[in-house]
PDB file of C-alpha atoms in Angstrom:
ATOM      1  CA  MET A   1       8.674  34.261 -24.689  1.00 68.00           C
ATOM      2  CA  ARG A   2      12.297  33.432 -22.664  1.00 76.00           C
ATOM      3  CA  ALA A   3      10.988  34.951 -19.926  1.00 79.00           C
ATOM      4  CA  ARG A   4       7.714  33.772 -20.448  1.00 79.00           C
ATOM      5  CA  ASN A   5       7.768  30.352 -20.149  1.00 82.00           C
ATOM      6  CA  ARG A   6      10.781  30.907 -17.142  1.00 85.00           C
ATOM      7  CA  LEU A   7       8.396  32.664 -15.320  1.00 86.00           C
ATOM      8  CA  VAL A   8       5.610  29.421 -15.710  1.00 86.00           C
ATOM      9  CA  ALA A   9       8.245  27.232 -15.382  1.00 87.00           C
ATOM     10  CA  VAL A  10       8.678  29.240 -11.672  1.00 89.00           C
ATOM     11  CA  ALA A  11       4.365  29.357 -11.365  1.00 90.00           C
ATOM     12  CA  ARG A  12       4.204  25.431 -11.360  1.00 91.00           C
ATOM     13  CA  HIS A  13       7.613  24.556  -9.236  1.00 91.00           C
ATOM     14  CA  LEU A  14       6.020  27.076  -6.795  1.00 93.00           C
ATOM     15  CA  LEU A  15       2.586  25.399  -7.244  1.00 94.00           C
ATOM     16  CA  LEU A  16       3.769  21.805  -6.833  1.00 91.00           C
ATOM     17  CA  ALA A  17       5.490  23.054  -3.492  1.00 93.00           C
ATOM     18  CA  ALA A  18       2.874  24.289  -1.774  1.00 94.00           C
ATOM     19  CA  ALA A  19       0.830  21.078  -3.809  1.00 94.00           C
ATOM     20  CA  ALA A  20       3.753  18.738  -1.593  1.00 89.00           C
ATOM     21  CA  ALA A  21       3.963  21.323   1.173  1.00 91.00           C
ATOM     22  CA  ALA A  22       0.493  20.595   2.199  1.00 92.00           C
ATOM     23  CA  MET A  23       1.063  17.086   1.741  1.00 89.00           C
ATOM     24  CA  ALA A  24       3.394  16.250   3.833  1.00 88.00           C
ATOM     25  CA  PHE A  25       2.157  18.842   6.612  1.00 91.00           C
ATOM     26  CA  PRO A  26       0.015  16.489   8.645  1.00 89.00           C
ATOM     27  CA  PHE A  27       3.209  13.944   9.031  1.00 89.00           C
ATOM     28  CA  TYR A  28       5.203  16.865  10.325  1.00 90.00           C
ATOM     29  CA  TRP A  29       2.366  17.711  12.370  1.00 89.00           C
ATOM     30  CA  MET A  30       1.831  14.065  14.125  1.00 90.00           C
ATOM     31  CA  ALA A  31       5.509  13.772  14.636  1.00 89.00           C
ATOM     32  CA  THR A  32       5.657  17.649  16.777  1.00 90.00           C
ATOM     33  CA  SER A  33       2.769  16.889  18.346  1.00 90.00           C
ATOM     34  CA  ALA A  34       4.594  12.603  19.768  1.00 90.00           C
ATOM     35  CA  LEU A  35       7.516  15.244  20.917  1.00 90.00           C
ATOM     36  CA  LYS A  36       4.660  18.060  22.653  1.00 89.00           C
ATOM     37  CA  THR A  37       2.970  17.765  26.357  1.00 87.00           C
ATOM     38  CA  ASN A  38      -1.071  16.845  26.303  1.00 84.00           C
ATOM     39  CA  ASP A  39      -1.415  21.459  26.739  1.00 84.00           C
ATOM     40  CA  GLU A  40       0.741  21.994  24.117  1.00 85.00           C
ATOM     41  CA  ILE A  41      -1.130  20.195  21.728  1.00 84.00           C
ATOM     42  CA  TRP A  42      -4.733  21.705  22.547  1.00 83.00           C
ATOM     43  CA  ARG A  43      -2.897  25.254  23.281  1.00 82.00           C
ATOM     44  CA  PHE A  44      -4.318  28.155  20.705  1.00 80.00           C
ATOM     45  CA  PRO A  45      -2.916  29.174  18.653  1.00 81.00           C
ATOM     46  CA  PRO A  46      -0.788  26.029  17.982  1.00 81.00           C
ATOM     47  CA  THR A  47       2.643  25.927  18.004  1.00 83.00           C
ATOM     48  CA  PHE A  48       4.773  24.022  15.540  1.00 84.00           C
ATOM     49  CA  TRP A  49       7.500  22.446  17.521  1.00 85.00           C
ATOM     50  CA  PRO A  50       7.812  22.110  21.144  1.00 86.00           C
ATOM     51  CA  GLN A  51       9.386  23.988  23.728  1.00 85.00           C
ATOM     52  CA  ASP A  52      10.520  20.991  25.059  1.00 86.00           C
ATOM     53  CA  ALA A  53      11.281  18.445  22.807  1.00 85.00           C
ATOM     54  CA  MET A  54       9.672  15.206  25.014  1.00 88.00           C
ATOM     55  CA  TRP A  55      11.370  12.475  22.978  1.00 89.00           C
ATOM     56  CA  SER A  56      11.034  10.048  25.848  1.00 90.00           C
ATOM     57  CA  HIS A  57       7.860  10.308  24.235  1.00 89.00           C
ATOM     58  CA  PHE A  58       8.840   7.333  21.308  1.00 91.00           C
ATOM     59  CA  ALA A  59      10.126   4.702  23.954  1.00 90.00           C
ATOM     60  CA  GLU A  60       7.188   5.129  26.074  1.00 89.00           C
ATOM     61  CA  ALA A  61       5.070   4.168  23.344  1.00 88.00           C
ATOM     62  CA  TRP A  62       7.027   1.649  21.813  1.00 90.00           C
ATOM     63  CA  GLN A  63       7.587  -0.578  25.342  1.00 88.00           C
ATOM     64  CA  ALA A  64       3.223   0.846  25.946  1.00 86.00           C
ATOM     65  CA  ALA A  65       2.004  -2.178  23.840  1.00 86.00           C
ATOM     66  CA  PRO A  66       3.423  -4.917  21.778  1.00 90.00           C
ATOM     67  CA  PHE A  67       3.968  -2.730  18.268  1.00 90.00           C
ATOM     68  CA  ALA A  68       6.971  -4.740  17.182  1.00 91.00           C
ATOM     69  CA  ARG A  69       4.806  -8.071  17.096  1.00 93.00           C
ATOM     70  CA  TYR A  70       2.399  -5.702  15.753  1.00 93.00           C
ATOM     71  CA  MET A  71       4.134  -4.301  12.793  1.00 92.00           C
ATOM     72  CA  PHE A  72       5.696  -7.794  11.801  1.00 94.00           C
ATOM     73  CA  ASN A  73       2.880  -8.580  11.374  1.00 94.00           C
ATOM     74  CA  SER A  74       0.998  -6.148   9.268  1.00 94.00           C
ATOM     75  CA  VAL A  75       5.053  -6.461   7.228  1.00 93.00           C
ATOM     76  CA  PHE A  76       4.871  -9.994   6.946  1.00 95.00           C
ATOM     77  CA  VAL A  77       1.357 -10.256   6.109  1.00 95.00           C
ATOM     78  CA  ALA A  78       1.701  -7.013   3.825  1.00 94.00           C
ATOM     79  CA  GLY A  79       4.630  -8.075   2.218  1.00 94.00           C
ATOM     80  CA  THR A  80       3.654 -12.089   1.465  1.00 96.00           C
ATOM     81  CA  ILE A  81       0.132 -11.273  -0.180  1.00 96.00           C
ATOM     82  CA  VAL A  82       1.743  -8.449  -2.479  1.00 95.00           C
ATOM     83  CA  VAL A  83       4.316 -11.662  -3.956  1.00 95.00           C
ATOM     84  CA  LEU A  84       1.132 -13.409  -4.326  1.00 96.00           C
ATOM     85  CA  GLN A  85      -0.458 -10.831  -6.284  1.00 95.00           C
ATOM     86  CA  ILE A  86       2.514  -9.500  -8.532  1.00 94.00           C
ATOM     87  CA  LEU A  87       2.223 -13.713  -9.361  1.00 94.00           C
ATOM     88  CA  ASN A  88      -1.808 -14.305  -9.662  1.00 93.00           C
ATOM     89  CA  SER A  89      -2.698 -10.641 -12.021  1.00 93.00           C
ATOM     90  CA  GLY A  90       1.319 -10.931 -14.107  1.00 93.00           C
ATOM     91  CA  MET A  91      -0.242 -14.009 -15.296  1.00 93.00           C
ATOM     92  CA  MET A  92      -4.026 -13.807 -14.790  1.00 92.00           C
ATOM     93  CA  ALA A  93      -3.446 -10.220 -17.129  1.00 92.00           C
ATOM     94  CA  TYR A  94      -1.193 -12.036 -19.682  1.00 92.00           C
ATOM     95  CA  ALA A  95      -3.105 -14.358 -20.646  1.00 91.00           C
ATOM     96  CA  LEU A  96      -6.014 -11.897 -20.843  1.00 90.00           C
ATOM     97  CA  THR A  97      -4.049  -9.769 -22.833  1.00 90.00           C
ATOM     98  CA  HIS A  98      -1.709 -12.303 -25.158  1.00 88.00           C
ATOM     99  CA  MET A  99      -3.237 -15.738 -24.998  1.00 86.00           C
ATOM    100  CA  ARG A 100      -5.947 -16.999 -27.339  1.00 84.00           C
ATOM    101  CA  PHE A 101      -8.882 -19.447 -25.576  1.00 84.00           C
ATOM    102  CA  ARG A 102     -12.720 -18.879 -26.169  1.00 85.00           C
ATOM    103  CA  LEU A 103     -13.958 -17.362 -23.450  1.00 84.00           C
ATOM    104  CA  LYS A 104     -11.367 -14.773 -23.440  1.00 83.00           C
ATOM    105  CA  GLY A 105     -14.232 -12.639 -23.698  1.00 85.00           C
ATOM    106  CA  ALA A 106     -16.417 -13.884 -21.050  1.00 88.00           C
ATOM    107  CA  LEU A 107     -13.564 -14.041 -18.513  1.00 86.00           C
ATOM    108  CA  THR A 108     -12.451 -10.258 -19.454  1.00 86.00           C
ATOM    109  CA  ALA A 109     -16.198  -9.016 -18.911  1.00 87.00           C
ATOM    110  CA  LEU A 110     -16.197 -11.231 -15.431  1.00 86.00           C
ATOM    111  CA  VAL A 111     -13.167  -9.696 -14.679  1.00 82.00           C
ATOM    112  CA  LEU A 112     -14.597  -6.437 -14.511  1.00 81.00           C
ATOM    113  CA  VAL A 113     -17.782  -7.253 -13.100  1.00 86.00           C
ATOM    114  CA  GLY A 114     -15.795  -8.305  -9.549  1.00 82.00           C
ATOM    115  CA  TYR A 115     -13.891  -4.557 -10.104  1.00 80.00           C
ATOM    116  CA  MET A 116     -17.125  -3.227  -9.184  1.00 84.00           C
ATOM    117  CA  VAL A 117     -18.249  -5.569  -6.342  1.00 84.00           C
ATOM    118  CA  PRO A 118     -17.719  -3.641  -3.337  1.00 84.00           C
ATOM    119  CA  ALA A 119     -15.061  -5.411  -1.206  1.00 81.00           C
ATOM    120  CA  THR A 120     -18.100  -5.954   1.709  1.00 83.00           C
ATOM    121  CA  ALA A 121     -19.778  -7.677  -0.417  1.00 86.00           C
ATOM    122  CA  VAL A 122     -17.809 -10.844  -0.216  1.00 87.00           C
ATOM    123  CA  TYR A 123     -16.935 -10.264   3.824  1.00 90.00           C
ATOM    124  CA  LEU A 124     -19.830 -12.856   4.626  1.00 90.00           C
ATOM    125  CA  PRO A 125     -19.183 -15.066   1.608  1.00 91.00           C
ATOM    126  CA  GLY A 126     -15.285 -15.265   2.370  1.00 92.00           C
ATOM    127  CA  TYR A 127     -15.772 -15.766   6.321  1.00 93.00           C
ATOM    128  CA  VAL A 128     -18.200 -18.593   5.757  1.00 94.00           C
ATOM    129  CA  ILE A 129     -15.217 -19.861   3.328  1.00 93.00           C
ATOM    130  CA  LEU A 130     -12.692 -19.797   5.543  1.00 93.00           C
ATOM    131  CA  GLY A 131     -14.516 -21.083   8.614  1.00 93.00           C
ATOM    132  CA  LYS A 132     -14.828 -24.707   6.190  1.00 93.00           C
ATOM    133  CA  LEU A 133     -11.534 -24.353   5.266  1.00 92.00           C
ATOM    134  CA  GLU A 134     -10.223 -24.103   9.113  1.00 91.00           C
ATOM    135  CA  LEU A 135      -8.698 -21.072   8.187  1.00 92.00           C
ATOM    136  CA  LEU A 136      -9.582 -18.794  11.158  1.00 92.00           C
ATOM    137  CA  ASN A 137      -8.042 -16.882  13.248  1.00 92.00           C
ATOM    138  CA  THR A 138      -4.440 -17.703  11.393  1.00 93.00           C
ATOM    139  CA  TYR A 139      -1.912 -16.710   9.287  1.00 93.00           C
ATOM    140  CA  ALA A 140      -2.976 -18.327   6.703  1.00 93.00           C
ATOM    141  CA  GLY A 141      -7.248 -17.129   6.633  1.00 93.00           C
ATOM    142  CA  LEU A 142      -5.435 -13.008   6.173  1.00 93.00           C
ATOM    143  CA  ILE A 143      -2.722 -14.411   3.528  1.00 94.00           C
ATOM    144  CA  VAL A 144      -4.919 -16.641   1.227  1.00 93.00           C
ATOM    145  CA  SER A 145      -7.862 -14.531   1.070  1.00 92.00           C
ATOM    146  CA  ASN A 146      -6.557 -11.204   0.113  1.00 92.00           C
ATOM    147  CA  SER A 147      -4.191 -13.385  -2.243  1.00 92.00           C
ATOM    148  CA  VAL A 148      -5.891 -12.517  -5.377  1.00 90.00           C
ATOM    149  CA  SER A 149      -7.561  -8.744  -6.759  1.00 89.00           C
ATOM    150  CA  VAL A 150      -9.759  -8.109  -9.003  1.00 89.00           C
ATOM    151  CA  PHE A 151      -8.059  -4.572  -9.341  1.00 89.00           C
ATOM    152  CA  SER A 152      -4.510  -6.215  -9.026  1.00 91.00           C
ATOM    153  CA  ILE A 153      -5.431  -7.855 -12.558  1.00 91.00           C
ATOM    154  CA  PHE A 154      -6.827  -4.791 -14.081  1.00 89.00           C
ATOM    155  CA  LEU A 155      -3.687  -2.650 -13.000  1.00 89.00           C
ATOM    156  CA  ILE A 156      -1.729  -4.893 -14.884  1.00 92.00           C
ATOM    157  CA  ARG A 157      -3.775  -5.582 -17.238  1.00 90.00           C
ATOM    158  CA  GLN A 158      -4.203  -2.107 -18.951  1.00 88.00           C
ATOM    159  CA  ALA A 159      -0.170  -2.010 -18.884  1.00 89.00           C
ATOM    160  CA  PHE A 160       0.213  -5.552 -20.211  1.00 91.00           C
ATOM    161  CA  LEU A 161      -2.262  -4.214 -23.484  1.00 89.00           C
ATOM    162  CA  GLN A 162       0.317  -1.604 -23.981  1.00 87.00           C
ATOM    163  CA  VAL A 163       2.868  -4.423 -24.809  1.00 87.00           C
ATOM    164  CA  SER A 164       3.100  -4.595 -28.631  1.00 86.00           C
ATOM    165  CA  HIS A 165       1.667  -8.044 -29.076  1.00 85.00           C
ATOM    166  CA  GLU A 166       4.260  -8.071 -32.296  1.00 86.00           C
ATOM    167  CA  LEU A 167       7.234  -9.135 -29.426  1.00 86.00           C
ATOM    168  CA  VAL A 168       4.980 -11.428 -27.782  1.00 87.00           C
ATOM    169  CA  GLU A 169       4.996 -13.425 -31.175  1.00 87.00           C
ATOM    170  CA  ALA A 170       8.846 -12.888 -32.236  1.00 87.00           C
ATOM    171  CA  GLY A 171       9.488 -14.439 -28.390  1.00 86.00           C
ATOM    172  CA  LYS A 172       6.787 -17.727 -29.746  1.00 86.00           C
ATOM    173  CA  ILE A 173       9.318 -17.868 -33.135  1.00 86.00           C
ATOM    174  CA  ASP A 174      12.330 -18.186 -31.105  1.00 85.00           C
ATOM    175  CA  GLY A 175      10.228 -20.857 -29.215  1.00 85.00           C
ATOM    176  CA  ALA A 176      10.243 -19.009 -25.846  1.00 85.00           C
ATOM    177  CA  SER A 177       6.929 -20.473 -23.139  1.00 88.00           C
ATOM    178  CA  HIS A 178       4.767 -18.171 -22.215  1.00 87.00           C
ATOM    179  CA  LEU A 179       6.584 -17.920 -18.511  1.00 88.00           C
ATOM    180  CA  ARG A 180       9.584 -17.263 -20.009  1.00 90.00           C
ATOM    181  CA  ILE A 181       8.277 -14.461 -22.300  1.00 90.00           C
ATOM    182  CA  LEU A 182       5.712 -12.673 -19.359  1.00 90.00           C
ATOM    183  CA  TRP A 183       8.917 -12.258 -17.122  1.00 88.00           C
ATOM    184  CA  THR A 184      11.729 -12.111 -19.281  1.00 88.00           C
ATOM    185  CA  ILE A 185      10.485  -9.555 -22.549  1.00 88.00           C
ATOM    186  CA  ILE A 186       6.920  -8.308 -20.477  1.00 91.00           C
ATOM    187  CA  VAL A 187       7.213  -7.895 -17.051  1.00 89.00           C
ATOM    188  CA  PRO A 188      10.618  -5.669 -17.727  1.00 87.00           C
ATOM    189  CA  LEU A 189       9.207  -3.759 -19.539  1.00 86.00           C
ATOM    190  CA  THR A 190       6.386  -2.857 -17.250  1.00 87.00           C
ATOM    191  CA  ARG A 191       8.145  -2.790 -13.716  1.00 84.00           C
ATOM    192  CA  SER A 192       6.722   0.849 -13.260  1.00 82.00           C
ATOM    193  CA  SER A 193       3.231  -0.166 -12.789  1.00 87.00           C
ATOM    194  CA  PHE A 194       4.268  -3.621 -10.736  1.00 89.00           C
ATOM    195  CA  ALA A 195       5.570  -1.209  -8.332  1.00 86.00           C
ATOM    196  CA  VAL A 196       2.840   0.645  -8.348  1.00 86.00           C
ATOM    197  CA  LEU A 197       0.963  -2.512  -7.562  1.00 90.00           C
ATOM    198  CA  ALA A 198       3.401  -3.194  -5.261  1.00 89.00           C
ATOM    199  CA  LEU A 199       2.614  -0.083  -3.255  1.00 87.00           C
ATOM    200  CA  ILE A 200      -1.116   0.076  -3.392  1.00 88.00           C
ATOM    201  CA  ALA A 201      -1.300  -3.365  -2.022  1.00 92.00           C
ATOM    202  CA  PHE A 202       1.600  -3.025   0.486  1.00 92.00           C
ATOM    203  CA  ILE A 203       0.006   0.429   1.812  1.00 90.00           C
ATOM    204  CA  GLU A 204      -3.622  -1.273   1.846  1.00 91.00           C
ATOM    205  CA  GLN A 205      -2.818  -4.195   3.470  1.00 92.00           C
ATOM    206  CA  TYR A 206      -0.565  -2.730   6.295  1.00 93.00           C
ATOM    207  CA  ASN A 207      -3.236  -0.739   6.918  1.00 88.00           C
ATOM    208  CA  ASN A 208      -6.674  -3.312   6.888  1.00 90.00           C
ATOM    209  CA  TYR A 209      -8.600  -3.200   9.740  1.00 90.00           C
ATOM    210  CA  PHE A 210     -11.859  -4.843   9.538  1.00 90.00           C
ATOM    211  CA  TRP A 211     -11.629  -7.818   7.636  1.00 92.00           C
ATOM    212  CA  PRO A 212      -8.768  -8.724  10.242  1.00 92.00           C
ATOM    213  CA  MET A 213     -10.741  -8.361  12.650  1.00 91.00           C
ATOM    214  CA  LEU A 214     -13.278  -9.892  11.543  1.00 90.00           C
ATOM    215  CA  ILE A 215     -11.275 -13.058  10.742  1.00 93.00           C
ATOM    216  CA  THR A 216      -8.997 -12.909  13.786  1.00 91.00           C
ATOM    217  CA  LYS A 217      -9.091 -12.983  17.494  1.00 88.00           C
ATOM    218  CA  ASP A 218      -5.890 -13.856  18.654  1.00 88.00           C
ATOM    219  CA  PRO A 219      -3.867 -10.407  19.730  1.00 87.00           C
ATOM    220  CA  ASP A 220      -1.316 -12.459  18.726  1.00 89.00           C
ATOM    221  CA  LEU A 221      -2.329 -12.121  15.402  1.00 90.00           C
ATOM    222  CA  GLN A 222      -3.148  -7.876  15.278  1.00 90.00           C
ATOM    223  CA  LEU A 223      -1.953  -6.175  12.468  1.00 92.00           C
ATOM    224  CA  VAL A 224      -1.001  -2.546  13.145  1.00 92.00           C
ATOM    225  CA  SER A 225      -4.366  -0.591  12.086  1.00 89.00           C
ATOM    226  CA  ALA A 226      -5.710  -2.901  15.394  1.00 89.00           C
ATOM    227  CA  GLY A 227      -3.314  -2.252  17.802  1.00 88.00           C
ATOM    228  CA  LEU A 228      -3.204   1.194  16.833  1.00 88.00           C
ATOM    229  CA  ARG A 229      -6.638   0.900  17.788  1.00 85.00           C
ATOM    230  CA  SER A 230      -6.249  -0.964  20.854  1.00 84.00           C
ATOM    231  CA  PHE A 231      -3.319   1.620  22.331  1.00 85.00           C
ATOM    232  CA  PHE A 232      -5.790   4.410  21.641  1.00 82.00           C
ATOM    233  CA  VAL A 233      -8.291   2.546  24.507  1.00 78.00           C
ATOM    234  CA  GLU A 234      -5.386   1.191  26.497  1.00 72.00           C
ATOM    235  CA  GLY A 235      -2.238   3.244  26.771  1.00 56.00           C
ATOM    236  CA  GLY A 236      -3.687   6.403  24.560  1.00 50.00           C
ATOM    237  CA  ALA A 237      -6.579   6.482  27.732  1.00 54.00           C
ATOM    238  CA  TYR A 238      -8.901   6.949  25.365  1.00 60.00           C
ATOM    239  CA  GLY A 239      -7.521   9.852  23.851  1.00 58.00           C
ATOM    240  CA  LEU A 240      -5.851  11.636  27.183  1.00 74.00           C
ATOM    241  CA  LYS A 241      -2.852  10.917  26.474  1.00 81.00           C
ATOM    242  CA  TRP A 242      -2.669  12.114  22.421  1.00 85.00           C
ATOM    243  CA  PRO A 243       1.565  12.955  22.179  1.00 88.00           C
ATOM    244  CA  LEU A 244       2.241   8.882  22.984  1.00 88.00           C
ATOM    245  CA  ILE A 245      -0.443   8.039  19.938  1.00 88.00           C
ATOM    246  CA  MET A 246       1.053  10.389  18.071  1.00 89.00           C
ATOM    247  CA  ALA A 247       4.269   8.355  18.581  1.00 90.00           C
ATOM    248  CA  ALA A 248       2.689   5.072  17.994  1.00 90.00           C
ATOM    249  CA  SER A 249       1.031   6.048  14.852  1.00 89.00           C
ATOM    250  CA  ALA A 250       4.673   8.042  13.660  1.00 89.00           C
ATOM    251  CA  PHE A 251       6.696   4.586  14.259  1.00 88.00           C
ATOM    252  CA  THR A 252       4.208   2.689  12.759  1.00 90.00           C
ATOM    253  CA  ILE A 253       4.080   4.408   9.742  1.00 89.00           C
ATOM    254  CA  ALA A 254       7.564   4.312   8.918  1.00 85.00           C
ATOM    255  CA  PRO A 255       8.143   0.409   7.245  1.00 86.00           C
ATOM    256  CA  LEU A 256       5.728   2.368   3.899  1.00 86.00           C
ATOM    257  CA  LEU A 257       7.306   6.126   3.754  1.00 83.00           C
ATOM    258  CA  ALA A 258      10.616   3.854   4.121  1.00 83.00           C
ATOM    259  CA  LEU A 259       8.776   1.430   0.877  1.00 83.00           C
ATOM    260  CA  PHE A 260       6.920   4.340  -0.513  1.00 79.00           C
ATOM    261  CA  LEU A 261      11.028   6.161  -0.957  1.00 80.00           C
ATOM    262  CA  ILE A 262      12.490   3.110  -2.783  1.00 79.00           C
ATOM    263  CA  GLY A 263       9.342   2.311  -5.512  1.00 73.00           C
ATOM    264  CA  GLN A 264       9.410   5.832  -6.624  1.00 72.00           C
ATOM    265  CA  ARG A 265      12.863   5.214  -7.644  1.00 71.00           C
ATOM    266  CA  THR A 266      11.673   1.712  -9.160  1.00 67.00           C
ATOM    267  CA  ILE A 267       9.021   4.379 -11.150  1.00 64.00           C
ATOM    268  CA  MET A 268      10.971   6.647 -12.169  1.00 65.00           C
ATOM    269  CA  ARG A 269      13.559   3.831 -13.325  1.00 62.00           C
ATOM    270  CA  SER A 270      10.855   1.617 -14.815  1.00 54.00           C
ATOM    271  CA  VAL A 271       9.029   4.589 -16.645  1.00 54.00           C
ATOM    272  CA  ASP A 272      12.588   6.201 -18.249  1.00 53.00           C
ATOM    273  CA  LEU A 273      12.960   2.139 -19.866  1.00 49.00           C
ATOM    274  CA  ALA A 274       9.955   1.977 -21.184  1.00 49.00           C
ATOM    275  CA  ALA A 275      10.039   5.786 -23.166  1.00 49.00           C
ATOM    276  CA  GLY A 276      13.857   4.233 -24.297  1.00 46.00           C
ATOM    277  CA  ALA A 277      12.065   1.063 -25.269  1.00 44.00           C
ATOM    278  CA  SER A 278       9.560   1.772 -26.943  1.00 44.00           C
ATOM    279  CA  LYS A 279      11.397   4.491 -29.253  1.00 46.00           C
ATOM    280  CA  GLY A 280      14.057   1.743 -29.994  1.00 45.00           C
TER     281      GLY A 280
END
């Protein structure tokens, strides 16, 4: 039995390692392609490492377009949206799970129905509303239009449903307000779900392309995706300079990789904390 269990564990680890390698390979190929020449990129059979690494491609791509501005816009807009979505979804999910009020079932059903509505279906009314509020072509328009997410509310609601209602009742008996119960009792127990929400929301907004392009025309407000598209047309010469395009793509995803590494630790610690709390 020991030998069999060890064999199963080895097979499982090999399978996970193969899956991890398959998912990491596109990032490796992008990074190494930034160091190659155009001829090496199109060579067959392909080379997995350049003959002479062209590190200057990163500096050349960085200077060819205002990527610092694009990345600042994306980080600022995405970060602000994440904070607002965490606040909104936390309070909304708490109301839907641990508060009693009339039409609670109808409001929950409305949230679930809204979750099934595609985002493109609200682009036109959203554009009209932002136009009447004079928020087109502004940071405020980019942020306000994405500050509430039905997916975020649904995700946090599902997490809050796993929290024992007796904890909430104990907080009420001790005289704690709803906000204090939410942020001192429920949020620490569901921190992993908030970490997942932050990761998903940040990646989605950081890479958002169509909606920001629709409501902004100022080049200084372009996010990373739109900036890469502009660079592909201009600096990348419509795909004729693939090393520069790959270099630009590599350093623009650096914030996402850093956030994932930080968020991964938070998720694992929060899972352990939630497991310990449930056993206690």
